JSON list of C-alpha atoms and ligand atoms in Angstrom, two decimals:
[
{"chain": "A", "resi": 22, "resn": "MET", "atom": "CA", "xyz": [116.21, 106.21, 94.89]},
{"chain": "A", "resi": 23, "resn": "ALA", "atom": "CA", "xyz": [119.51, 104.59, 95.89]},
{"chain": "A", "resi": 24, "resn": "ASN", "atom": "CA", "xyz": [121.79, 107.52, 95.21]},
{"chain": "A", "resi": 25, "resn": "LYS", "atom": "CA", "xyz": [120.52, 110.33, 97.34]},
{"chain": "A", "resi": 26, "resn": "GLN", "atom": "CA", "xyz": [122.51, 113.52, 97.46]},
{"chain": "A", "resi": 27, "resn": "ARG", "atom": "CA", "xyz": [123.57, 114.21, 101.00]},
{"chain": "A", "resi": 28, "resn": "VAL", "atom": "CA", "xyz": [123.95, 117.63, 102.61]},
{"chain": "A", "resi": 29, "resn": "LEU", "atom": "CA", "xyz": [125.46, 118.33, 106.04]},
{"chain": "A", "resi": 30, "resn": "MET", "atom": "CA", "xyz": [124.86, 121.71, 107.71]},
{"chain": "A", "resi": 31, "resn": "ILE", "atom": "CA", "xyz": [127.68, 122.78, 110.03]},
{"chain": "A", "resi": 32, "resn": "CYS", "atom": "CA", "xyz": [128.12, 125.52, 112.62]},
{"chain": "A", "resi": 33, "resn": "LEU", "atom": "CA", "xyz": [130.18, 125.87, 115.76]},
{"chain": "A", "resi": 34, "resn": "GLY", "atom": "CA", "xyz": [127.85, 124.35, 118.34]},
{"chain": "A", "resi": 35, "resn": "ASN", "atom": "CA", "xyz": [125.07, 122.63, 116.31]},
{"chain": "A", "resi": 36, "resn": "ILE", "atom": "CA", "xyz": [122.42, 124.19, 118.53]},
{"chain": "A", "resi": 37, "resn": "CYS", "atom": "CA", "xyz": [121.56, 127.42, 116.67]},
{"chain": "A", "resi": 38, "resn": "ARG", "atom": "CA", "xyz": [122.36, 127.99, 112.99]},
{"chain": "A", "resi": 39, "resn": "SER", "atom": "CA", "xyz": [122.96, 124.53, 111.54]},
{"chain": "A", "resi": 40, "resn": "PRO", "atom": "CA", "xyz": [119.79, 123.03, 113.10]},
{"chain": "A", "resi": 41, "resn": "ILE", "atom": "CA", "xyz": [117.80, 125.91, 111.59]},
{"chain": "A", "resi": 42, "resn": "ALA", "atom": "CA", "xyz": [119.46, 125.26, 108.21]},
{"chain": "A", "resi": 43, "resn": "GLU", "atom": "CA", "xyz": [118.77, 121.52, 108.50]},
{"chain": "A", "resi": 44, "resn": "ALA", "atom": "CA", "xyz": [115.11, 122.07, 109.46]},
{"chain": "A", "resi": 45, "resn": "VAL", "atom": "CA", "xyz": [114.60, 124.52, 106.58]},
{"chain": "A", "resi": 46, "resn": "PHE", "atom": "CA", "xyz": [116.20, 122.13, 104.08]},
{"chain": "A", "resi": 47, "resn": "ASP", "atom": "CA", "xyz": [114.17, 119.18, 105.38]},
{"chain": "A", "resi": 48, "resn": "ASP", "atom": "CA", "xyz": [110.95, 121.22, 105.26]},
{"chain": "A", "resi": 49, "resn": "TYR", "atom": "CA", "xyz": [111.66, 122.25, 101.66]},
{"chain": "A", "resi": 50, "resn": "ILE", "atom": "CA", "xyz": [112.38, 118.70, 100.43]},
{"chain": "A", "resi": 51, "resn": "ASN", "atom": "CA", "xyz": [109.28, 117.37, 102.23]},
{"chain": "A", "resi": 52, "resn": "LYS", "atom": "CA", "xyz": [107.01, 120.02, 100.74]},
{"chain": "A", "resi": 53, "resn": "ASN", "atom": "CA", "xyz": [108.45, 119.56, 97.25]},
{"chain": "A", "resi": 54, "resn": "ASN", "atom": "CA", "xyz": [108.51, 115.74, 97.25]},
{"chain": "A", "resi": 55, "resn": "LEU", "atom": "CA", "xyz": [112.29, 115.65, 97.00]},
{"chain": "A", "resi": 56, "resn": "ASN", "atom": "CA", "xyz": [112.82, 113.12, 99.80]},
{"chain": "A", "resi": 57, "resn": "ASP", "atom": "CA", "xyz": [113.94, 110.43, 97.39]},
{"chain": "A", "resi": 58, "resn": "LYS", "atom": "CA", "xyz": [116.66, 112.73, 96.03]},
{"chain": "A", "resi": 59, "resn": "TRP", "atom": "CA", "xyz": [118.02, 114.53, 99.08]},
{"chain": "A", "resi": 60, "resn": "GLN", "atom": "CA", "xyz": [119.00, 113.82, 102.65]},
{"chain": "A", "resi": 61, "resn": "VAL", "atom": "CA", "xyz": [120.11, 116.37, 105.23]},
{"chain": "A", "resi": 62, "resn": "ASP", "atom": "CA", "xyz": [121.71, 116.33, 108.68]},
{"chain": "A", "resi": 63, "resn": "SER", "atom": "CA", "xyz": [123.61, 118.83, 110.81]},
{"chain": "A", "resi": 64, "resn": "ALA", "atom": "CA", "xyz": [126.63, 118.70, 113.08]},
{"chain": "A", "resi": 65, "resn": "ALA", "atom": "CA", "xyz": [129.06, 120.78, 115.16]},
{"chain": "A", "resi": 66, "resn": "LEU", "atom": "CA", "xyz": [132.69, 121.78, 115.00]},
{"chain": "A", "resi": 67, "resn": "ILE", "atom": "CA", "xyz": [132.95, 121.53, 118.80]},
{"chain": "A", "resi": 68, "resn": "GLY", "atom": "CA", "xyz": [131.74, 118.69, 121.03]},
{"chain": "A", "resi": 69, "resn": "TYR", "atom": "CA", "xyz": [130.63, 120.94, 123.87]},
{"chain": "A", "resi": 70, "resn": "HIS", "atom": "CA", "xyz": [126.88, 120.67, 123.24]},
{"chain": "A", "resi": 71, "resn": "THR", "atom": "CA", "xyz": [126.79, 117.01, 122.15]},
{"chain": "A", "resi": 72, "resn": "GLY", "atom": "CA", "xyz": [123.42, 115.39, 122.86]},
{"chain": "A", "resi": 73, "resn": "LYS", "atom": "CA", "xyz": [121.61, 118.69, 123.45]},
{"chain": "A", "resi": 74, "resn": "SER", "atom": "CA", "xyz": [118.47, 119.80, 121.62]},
{"chain": "A", "resi": 75, "resn": "PRO", "atom": "CA", "xyz": [118.69, 123.04, 119.67]},
{"chain": "A", "resi": 76, "resn": "ASP", "atom": "CA", "xyz": [118.58, 126.36, 121.53]},
{"chain": "A", "resi": 77, "resn": "SER", "atom": "CA", "xyz": [115.01, 127.21, 122.56]},
{"chain": "A", "resi": 78, "resn": "ARG", "atom": "CA", "xyz": [115.18, 130.42, 120.50]},
{"chain": "A", "resi": 79, "resn": "ALA", "atom": "CA", "xyz": [115.99, 128.37, 117.37]},
{"chain": "A", "resi": 80, "resn": "MET", "atom": "CA", "xyz": [113.09, 125.99, 118.08]},
{"chain": "A", "resi": 81, "resn": "LYS", "atom": "CA", "xyz": [110.69, 128.89, 118.73]},
{"chain": "A", "resi": 82, "resn": "THR", "atom": "CA", "xyz": [111.76, 130.59, 115.49]},
{"chain": "A", "resi": 83, "resn": "LEU", "atom": "CA", "xyz": [111.09, 127.37, 113.57]},
{"chain": "A", "resi": 84, "resn": "ARG", "atom": "CA", "xyz": [107.69, 126.89, 115.26]},
{"chain": "A", "resi": 85, "resn": "ASP", "atom": "CA", "xyz": [106.74, 130.51, 114.56]},
{"chain": "A", "resi": 86, "resn": "LYS", "atom": "CA", "xyz": [107.54, 129.89, 110.88]},
{"chain": "A", "resi": 87, "resn": "GLY", "atom": "CA", "xyz": [105.41, 126.73, 110.75]},
{"chain": "A", "resi": 88, "resn": "ILE", "atom": "CA", "xyz": [108.08, 124.07, 111.29]},
{"chain": "A", "resi": 89, "resn": "SER", "atom": "CA", "xyz": [106.92, 122.21, 114.38]},
{"chain": "A", "resi": 90, "resn": "ASN", "atom": "CA", "xyz": [108.03, 118.63, 113.70]},
{"chain": "A", "resi": 91, "resn": "TYR", "atom": "CA", "xyz": [111.80, 119.17, 113.88]},
{"chain": "A", "resi": 92, "resn": "SER", "atom": "CA", "xyz": [113.98, 117.52, 116.48]},
{"chain": "A", "resi": 93, "resn": "HIS", "atom": "CA", "xyz": [117.72, 117.08, 116.64]},
{"chain": "A", "resi": 94, "resn": "ARG", "atom": "CA", "xyz": [120.52, 116.21, 119.07]},
{"chain": "A", "resi": 95, "resn": "ALA", "atom": "CA", "xyz": [123.84, 117.97, 118.60]},
{"chain": "A", "resi": 96, "resn": "ARG", "atom": "CA", "xyz": [126.79, 115.88, 117.46]},
{"chain": "A", "resi": 97, "resn": "PRO", "atom": "CA", "xyz": [130.33, 116.71, 116.34]},
{"chain": "A", "resi": 98, "resn": "ILE", "atom": "CA", "xyz": [131.38, 116.25, 112.73]},
{"chain": "A", "resi": 99, "resn": "THR", "atom": "CA", "xyz": [133.50, 113.14, 112.00]},
{"chain": "A", "resi": 100, "resn": "LYS", "atom": "CA", "xyz": [136.17, 112.44, 109.39]},
{"chain": "A", "resi": 101, "resn": "ASP", "atom": "CA", "xyz": [133.76, 109.97, 107.74]},
{"chain": "A", "resi": 102, "resn": "ASP", "atom": "CA", "xyz": [131.27, 112.78, 107.15]},
{"chain": "A", "resi": 103, "resn": "PHE", "atom": "CA", "xyz": [133.64, 114.23, 104.53]},
{"chain": "A", "resi": 104, "resn": "ASN", "atom": "CA", "xyz": [133.13, 111.11, 102.39]},
{"chain": "A", "resi": 105, "resn": "LYS", "atom": "CA", "xyz": [129.52, 110.40, 103.31]},
{"chain": "A", "resi": 106, "resn": "TYR", "atom": "CA", "xyz": [128.19, 113.86, 102.36]},
{"chain": "A", "resi": 107, "resn": "ASP", "atom": "CA", "xyz": [128.25, 115.50, 98.92]},
{"chain": "A", "resi": 108, "resn": "TRP", "atom": "CA", "xyz": [128.02, 119.02, 100.33]},
{"chain": "A", "resi": 109, "resn": "ILE", "atom": "CA", "xyz": [129.12, 120.33, 103.69]},
{"chain": "A", "resi": 110, "resn": "PHE", "atom": "CA", "xyz": [127.86, 123.84, 104.33]},
{"chain": "A", "resi": 111, "resn": "GLY", "atom": "CA", "xyz": [129.41, 126.22, 106.84]},
{"chain": "A", "resi": 112, "resn": "MET", "atom": "CA", "xyz": [127.67, 129.31, 108.16]},
{"chain": "A", "resi": 113, "resn": "ASP", "atom": "CA", "xyz": [130.63, 131.70, 108.38]},
{"chain": "A", "resi": 114, "resn": "GLU", "atom": "CA", "xyz": [134.26, 131.99, 107.32]},
{"chain": "A", "resi": 115, "resn": "ASP", "atom": "CA", "xyz": [135.55, 130.53, 110.60]},
{"chain": "A", "resi": 116, "resn": "ASN", "atom": "CA", "xyz": [133.44, 127.42, 109.97]},
{"chain": "A", "resi": 117, "resn": "ILE", "atom": "CA", "xyz": [134.88, 127.13, 106.44]},
{"chain": "A", "resi": 118, "resn": "SER", "atom": "CA", "xyz": [138.49, 127.48, 107.64]},
{"chain": "A", "resi": 119, "resn": "GLU", "atom": "CA", "xyz": [137.96, 124.79, 110.27]},
{"chain": "A", "resi": 120, "resn": "LEU", "atom": "CA", "xyz": [136.16, 122.48, 107.81]},
{"chain": "A", "resi": 121, "resn": "ASN", "atom": "CA", "xyz": [139.00, 122.83, 105.30]},
{"chain": "A", "resi": 122, "resn": "ARG", "atom": "CA", "xyz": [141.50, 122.08, 108.07]},
{"chain": "A", "resi": 123, "resn": "LEU", "atom": "CA", "xyz": [139.58, 118.93, 109.14]},
{"chain": "A", "resi": 124, "resn": "LYS", "atom": "CA", "xyz": [138.80, 117.68, 105.62]},
{"chain": "A", "resi": 125, "resn": "PRO", "atom": "CA", "xyz": [140.87, 114.58, 104.73]},
{"chain": "A", "resi": 126, "resn": "SER", "atom": "CA", "xyz": [142.64, 115.11, 101.40]},
{"chain": "A", "resi": 127, "resn": "GLY", "atom": "CA", "xyz": [140.79, 113.52, 98.49]},
{"chain": "A", "resi": 128, "resn": "SER", "atom": "CA", "xyz": [137.44, 113.29, 100.32]},
{"chain": "A", "resi": 129, "resn": "LYS", "atom": "CA", "xyz": [134.34, 113.91, 98.25]},
{"chain": "A", "resi": 130, "resn": "ALA", "atom": "CA", "xyz": [132.42, 116.62, 100.09]},
{"chain": "A", "resi": 131, "resn": "LYS", "atom": "CA", "xyz": [132.30, 120.10, 98.62]},
{"chain": "A", "resi": 132, "resn": "VAL", "atom": "CA", "xyz": [132.82, 122.60, 101.45]},
{"chain": "A", "resi": 133, "resn": "GLU", "atom": "CA", "xyz": [130.92, 125.84, 100.82]},
{"chain": "A", "resi": 134, "resn": "LEU", "atom": "CA", "xyz": [129.28, 128.75, 102.61]},
{"chain": "A", "resi": 135, "resn": "LEU", "atom": "CA", "xyz": [125.52, 128.15, 102.67]},
{"chain": "A", "resi": 136, "resn": "GLY", "atom": "CA", "xyz": [125.10, 131.89, 102.16]},
{"chain": "A", "resi": 137, "resn": "SER", "atom": "CA", "xyz": [127.02, 131.73, 98.88]},
{"chain": "A", "resi": 138, "resn": "TYR", "atom": "CA", "xyz": [123.64, 130.69, 97.39]},
{"chain": "A", "resi": 139, "resn": "ASP", "atom": "CA", "xyz": [121.72, 133.65, 98.87]},
{"chain": "A", "resi": 140, "resn": "PRO", "atom": "CA", "xyz": [120.23, 135.62, 95.96]},
{"chain": "A", "resi": 141, "resn": "GLU", "atom": "CA", "xyz": [120.42, 138.71, 98.19]},
{"chain": "A", "resi": 142, "resn": "GLY", "atom": "CA", "xyz": [124.17, 138.19, 98.55]},
{"chain": "A", "resi": 143, "resn": "GLU", "atom": "CA", "xyz": [124.32, 137.91, 102.35]},
{"chain": "A", "resi": 144, "resn": "LYS", "atom": "CA", "xyz": [127.05, 135.30, 102.55]},
{"chain": "A", "resi": 145, "resn": "ILE", "atom": "CA", "xyz": [127.59, 135.10, 106.31]},
{"chain": "A", "resi": 146, "resn": "ILE", "atom": "CA", "xyz": [125.03, 133.62, 108.67]},
{"chain": "A", "resi": 147, "resn": "ARG", "atom": "CA", "xyz": [126.06, 135.37, 111.88]},
{"chain": "A", "resi": 148, "resn": "ASP", "atom": "CA", "xyz": [126.18, 133.47, 115.15]},
{"chain": "A", "resi": 149, "resn": "PRO", "atom": "CA", "xyz": [123.17, 134.62, 117.27]},
{"chain": "A", "resi": 150, "resn": "TYR", "atom": "CA", "xyz": [124.04, 132.44, 120.31]},
{"chain": "A", "resi": 151, "resn": "TYR", "atom": "CA", "xyz": [125.22, 135.28, 122.54]},
{"chain": "A", "resi": 152, "resn": "ASP", "atom": "CA", "xyz": [122.43, 137.68, 121.53]},
{"chain": "A", "resi": 153, "resn": "ASP", "atom": "CA", "xyz": [120.00, 138.66, 124.27]},
{"chain": "A", "resi": 154, "resn": "ASN", "atom": "CA", "xyz": [116.95, 138.32, 122.00]},
{"chain": "A", "resi": 155, "resn": "SER", "atom": "CA", "xyz": [115.79, 136.17, 119.11]},
{"chain": "A", "resi": 156, "resn": "ALA", "atom": "CA", "xyz": [116.10, 138.64, 116.21]},
{"chain": "A", "resi": 157, "resn": "GLY", "atom": "CA", "xyz": [119.36, 137.03, 115.04]},
{"chain": "A", "resi": 158, "resn": "PHE", "atom": "CA", "xyz": [117.61, 133.65, 114.94]},
{"chain": "A", "resi": 159, "resn": "VAL", "atom": "CA", "xyz": [114.81, 135.00, 112.77]},
{"chain": "A", "resi": 160, "resn": "LYS", "atom": "CA", "xyz": [117.39, 136.60, 110.49]},
{"chain": "A", "resi": 161, "resn": "ALA", "atom": "CA", "xyz": [119.37, 133.33, 110.30]},
{"chain": "A", "resi": 162, "resn": "TYR", "atom": "CA", "xyz": [116.13, 131.50, 109.43]},
{"chain": "A", "resi": 163, "resn": "GLU", "atom": "CA", "xyz": [115.35, 133.92, 106.61]},
{"chain": "A", "resi": 164, "resn": "GLN", "atom": "CA", "xyz": [118.89, 133.66, 105.22]},
{"chain": "A", "resi": 165, "resn": "CYS", "atom": "CA", "xyz": [118.63, 129.85, 105.35]},
{"chain": "A", "resi": 166, "resn": "VAL", "atom": "CA", "xyz": [115.29, 129.88, 103.49]},
{"chain": "A", "resi": 167, "resn": "ARG", "atom": "CA", "xyz": [116.69, 132.02, 100.67]},
{"chain": "A", "resi": 168, "resn": "SER", "atom": "CA", "xyz": [119.91, 130.01, 100.34]},
{"chain": "A", "resi": 169, "resn": "VAL", "atom": "CA", "xyz": [118.32, 126.57, 100.60]},
{"chain": "A", "resi": 170, "resn": "GLU", "atom": "CA", "xyz": [115.66, 127.42, 98.00]},
{"chain": "A", "resi": 171, "resn": "SER", "atom": "CA", "xyz": [118.25, 128.83, 95.64]},
{"chain": "A", "resi": 172, "resn": "PHE", "atom": "CA", "xyz": [120.60, 125.85, 96.15]},
{"chain": "A", "resi": 173, "resn": "LEU", "atom": "CA", "xyz": [117.83, 123.30, 95.52]},
{"chain": "A", "resi": 174, "resn": "GLN", "atom": "CA", "xyz": [116.57, 125.13, 92.47]},
{"chain": "A", "resi": 175, "resn": "LYS", "atom": "CA", "xyz": [120.11, 124.98, 91.01]},
{"chain": "A", "resi": 176, "resn": "HIS", "atom": "CA", "xyz": [120.70, 121.26, 91.71]},
{"chain": "B", "resi": 7, "resn": "LIG", "atom": "P1", "xyz": [125.83, 127.78, 116.67]},
{"chain": "B", "resi": 7, "resn": "LIG", "atom": "O1", "xyz": [125.90, 128.78, 117.92]},
{"chain": "B", "resi": 7, "resn": "LIG", "atom": "O2", "xyz": [127.26, 127.55, 116.25]},
{"chain": "B", "resi": 7, "resn": "LIG", "atom": "O3", "xyz": [125.03, 128.52, 115.66]},
{"chain": "B", "resi": 7, "resn": "LIG", "atom": "O4", "xyz": [125.16, 126.52, 117.20]},
{"chain": "B", "resi": 7, "resn": "LIG", "atom": "C1", "xyz": [126.77, 128.59, 118.99]},
{"chain": "B", "resi": 7, "resn": "LIG", "atom": "C2", "xyz": [126.45, 127.70, 119.98]},
{"chain": "B", "resi": 7, "resn": "LIG", "atom": "C3", "xyz": [127.32, 127.55, 121.05]},
{"chain": "B", "resi": 7, "resn": "LIG", "atom": "C4", "xyz": [128.48, 128.28, 121.11]},
{"chain": "B", "resi": 7, "resn": "LIG", "atom": "C5", "xyz": [128.80, 129.16, 120.10]},
{"chain": "B", "resi": 7, "resn": "LIG", "atom": "C6", "xyz": [127.95, 129.31, 119.04]},
{"chain": "B", "resi": 7, "resn": "LIG", "atom": "N1", "xyz": [129.34, 128.15, 122.23]},
{"chain": "B", "resi": 7, "resn": "LIG", "atom": "O5", "xyz": [130.36, 128.87, 122.29]},
{"chain": "B", "resi": 7, "resn": "LIG", "atom": "O6", "xyz": [129.09, 127.33, 123.11]}
]
C-alpha cells in the first residue's frame, strides 16, 4: 500500500524507552499482518548516543518477552521527521515539551504521549536509564504493549 501511516517513537536518548516502543509496535504489526498499513521508527531528542544499539537491559527485556529480531541504532530527530511522520509519540511530559518546541509550524505530525492510549491510564513512561536494575524496563515494556495495542485498535 502506497500510503502507509508512519509512527515515530521518541525519548531522550533513543536507547531505552523509544526502542522498546518501536520494537513492540513492529512486533504487533508483524503479527497482525499490518505491515502494508503501518511503519515505525524511533529517534532521540539528544545526539549523545547516536549510532549506539539500545541499552542491554532494553534488549534483554525484549528477548525475555519473545522479541529477539529487533535491532536499532540511535539517531536524533530531524525537522523533516515532523512532516514525514503522521504521529510522533513522546514518553513523558519533558519529551512532549521539547517536541512541541522543535516542531516546525504547520507540520503534519500529531505529537502525543504514547501513554495517553494506555487503557490503565498510566500516561508517563518513566525513564529507567539510571535505575540499577531492569524492573523499570519491564514496566516500560508492559506500558508500551498496552498503549500500542490500544492505539492500533483505534486506528
Ligand atoms: P531513554 O533513556 O531516553 O529512554 O533512551 C535515557 C538514555 C540516556 C540518557 C537519559 C535517558 N542520558 O542522559 O544519557
